Amino acid sequence: MSFLSKLFGSNNNNDNLQALVGSDVFLVDVRSPMEFSSGSVKNAVNIPLDTINMKLAKFKSKKNIIVFCRSGNRSAQAKTILEQNGITNVVNGGTWNNVNALFNA
């Protein structure tokens, strides 16, 4: 396991994402609104990392959640915040381009 995997979690691989393709999944782009407006994954919602704690209710009823960003760092932080608040059905999708390639292929 690499240093970054230990630090940010290892749930950002394509196997975990691939298993969710075609399922009821809540796609969350945790980048800033400006970054989101420049392009994101189809059907994704923008909940910036710095607002996650204030918007926990949006996650509570979701069956499968994938968080993603530009590099995977903010999405790893978002996953940790959600898990600390009892929301454990979260996968760190890493980059938005990675998630986009899998879900909009």
mmCIF file of C-alpha atoms in Angstrom:
data_model
loop_
_atom_site.group_PDB
_atom_site.id
_atom_site.type_symbol
_atom_site.label_atom_id
_atom_site.label_comp_id
_atom_site.label_asym_id
_atom_site.label_seq_id
_atom_site.Cartn_x
_atom_site.Cartn_y
_atom_site.Cartn_z
ATOM 1 C CA MET A 1 0.000 0.000 0.000
ATOM 2 C CA SER A 2 1.436 3.355 -1.015
ATOM 3 C CA PHE A 3 1.867 6.294 1.323
ATOM 4 C CA LEU A 4 -0.981 8.187 -0.375
ATOM 5 C CA SER A 5 -3.268 5.161 -0.141
ATOM 6 C CA LYS A 6 -2.584 4.944 3.573
ATOM 7 C CA LEU A 7 -3.154 8.652 3.997
ATOM 8 C CA PHE A 8 -6.225 9.081 1.818
ATOM 9 C CA GLY A 9 -7.681 5.582 1.779
ATOM 10 C CA SER A 10 -7.550 2.931 -0.878
ATOM 11 C CA ASN A 11 -11.145 3.168 -2.095
ATOM 12 C CA ASN A 12 -10.279 5.168 -5.164
ATOM 13 C CA ASN A 13 -9.602 2.338 -7.568
ATOM 14 C CA ASN A 14 -11.549 1.483 -10.669
ATOM 15 C CA ASP A 15 -12.693 -1.902 -9.323
ATOM 16 C CA ASN A 16 -14.800 -0.215 -6.639
ATOM 17 C CA LEU A 17 -16.130 2.299 -9.149
ATOM 18 C CA GLN A 18 -16.778 -0.280 -11.849
ATOM 19 C CA ALA A 19 -18.964 -2.250 -9.435
ATOM 20 C CA LEU A 20 -21.209 0.807 -9.061
ATOM 21 C CA VAL A 21 -21.654 1.575 -12.769
ATOM 22 C CA GLY A 22 -25.310 1.117 -13.636
ATOM 23 C CA SER A 23 -26.463 1.248 -10.014
ATOM 24 C CA ASP A 24 -28.253 3.987 -8.150
ATOM 25 C CA VAL A 25 -25.293 6.192 -7.343
ATOM 26 C CA PHE A 26 -25.006 9.734 -5.968
ATOM 27 C CA LEU A 27 -22.143 11.411 -7.849
ATOM 28 C CA VAL A 28 -20.664 14.306 -5.884
ATOM 29 C CA ASP A 29 -18.064 16.707 -7.250
ATOM 30 C CA VAL A 30 -16.389 18.314 -4.235
ATOM 31 C CA ARG A 31 -14.505 20.956 -6.226
ATOM 32 C CA SER A 32 -15.332 24.654 -6.099
ATOM 33 C CA PRO A 33 -18.363 25.957 -8.033
ATOM 34 C CA MET A 34 -16.000 27.593 -10.548
ATOM 35 C CA GLU A 35 -14.177 24.322 -11.169
ATOM 36 C CA PHE A 36 -17.495 22.470 -11.424
ATOM 37 C CA SER A 37 -18.828 24.946 -14.000
ATOM 38 C CA SER A 38 -15.823 24.274 -16.227
ATOM 39 C CA GLY A 39 -16.884 20.629 -16.609
ATOM 40 C CA SER A 40 -17.890 17.640 -14.549
ATOM 41 C CA VAL A 41 -19.497 14.229 -14.704
ATOM 42 C CA LYS A 42 -23.006 14.048 -16.182
ATOM 43 C CA ASN A 43 -25.671 13.970 -13.414
ATOM 44 C CA ALA A 44 -23.147 14.934 -10.727
ATOM 45 C CA VAL A 45 -23.999 17.479 -8.067
ATOM 46 C CA ASN A 46 -21.573 20.054 -6.761
ATOM 47 C CA ILE A 47 -21.090 20.010 -2.996
ATOM 48 C CA PRO A 48 -17.745 21.726 -2.362
ATOM 49 C CA LEU A 49 -15.522 20.162 0.276
ATOM 50 C CA ASP A 50 -15.822 23.153 2.600
ATOM 51 C CA THR A 51 -19.625 22.767 2.701
ATOM 52 C CA ILE A 52 -19.867 18.992 3.295
ATOM 53 C CA ASN A 53 -20.402 19.308 7.057
ATOM 54 C CA MET A 54 -23.310 21.694 6.498
ATOM 55 C CA LYS A 55 -24.946 19.447 3.884
ATOM 56 C CA LEU A 56 -24.805 16.019 5.509
ATOM 57 C CA ALA A 57 -28.563 15.576 5.082
ATOM 58 C CA LYS A 58 -28.094 15.386 1.300
ATOM 59 C CA PHE A 59 -26.035 12.207 1.781
ATOM 60 C CA LYS A 60 -28.061 10.373 4.447
ATOM 61 C CA SER A 61 -30.645 8.684 2.196
ATOM 62 C CA LYS A 62 -28.285 7.738 -0.622
ATOM 63 C CA LYS A 63 -27.494 4.091 -1.260
ATOM 64 C CA ASN A 64 -24.141 4.513 -3.041
ATOM 65 C CA ILE A 65 -22.020 7.671 -3.007
ATOM 66 C CA ILE A 66 -18.992 8.511 -5.132
ATOM 67 C CA VAL A 67 -17.038 11.653 -4.312
ATOM 68 C CA PHE A 68 -14.455 13.061 -6.696
ATOM 69 C CA CYS A 69 -12.425 16.190 -7.439
ATOM 70 C CA ARG A 70 -9.459 17.307 -9.562
ATOM 71 C CA SER A 71 -6.717 15.128 -8.065
ATOM 72 C CA GLY A 72 -8.382 12.843 -5.510
ATOM 73 C CA ASN A 73 -7.152 14.719 -2.444
ATOM 74 C CA ARG A 74 -10.306 16.698 -1.658
ATOM 75 C CA SER A 75 -12.492 13.689 -2.394
ATOM 76 C CA ALA A 76 -10.431 11.653 0.091
ATOM 77 C CA GLN A 77 -11.048 14.353 2.690
ATOM 78 C CA ALA A 78 -14.765 14.393 1.840
ATOM 79 C CA LYS A 79 -14.946 10.606 2.249
ATOM 80 C CA THR A 80 -13.307 10.886 5.668
ATOM 81 C CA ILE A 81 -15.705 13.632 6.777
ATOM 82 C CA LEU A 82 -18.717 11.611 5.660
ATOM 83 C CA GLU A 83 -17.472 8.452 7.382
ATOM 84 C CA GLN A 84 -16.822 10.380 10.594
ATOM 85 C CA ASN A 85 -20.485 11.389 10.444
ATOM 86 C CA GLY A 86 -21.751 7.826 10.037
ATOM 87 C CA ILE A 87 -22.102 7.787 6.250
ATOM 88 C CA THR A 88 -20.071 4.743 5.266
ATOM 89 C CA ASN A 89 -21.345 3.898 1.771
ATOM 90 C CA VAL A 90 -18.810 6.266 0.163
ATOM 91 C CA VAL A 91 -16.202 5.564 -2.496
ATOM 92 C CA ASN A 92 -13.437 8.017 -3.320
ATOM 93 C CA GLY A 93 -13.594 8.159 -7.098
ATOM 94 C CA GLY A 94 -10.387 10.141 -7.345
ATOM 95 C CA THR A 95 -10.367 12.494 -10.307
ATOM 96 C CA TRP A 96 -13.476 13.705 -12.074
ATOM 97 C CA ASN A 97 -11.954 12.587 -15.370
ATOM 98 C CA ASN A 98 -11.601 9.050 -14.028
ATOM 99 C CA VAL A 99 -15.228 8.945 -12.850
ATOM 100 C CA ASN A 100 -16.395 10.544 -16.088
ATOM 101 C CA ALA A 101 -14.601 7.919 -18.178
ATOM 102 C CA LEU A 102 -16.298 5.080 -16.292
ATOM 103 C CA PHE A 103 -19.809 6.493 -16.056
ATOM 104 C CA ASN A 104 -20.091 8.158 -19.427
ATOM 105 C CA ALA A 105 -18.219 5.711 -21.628
#
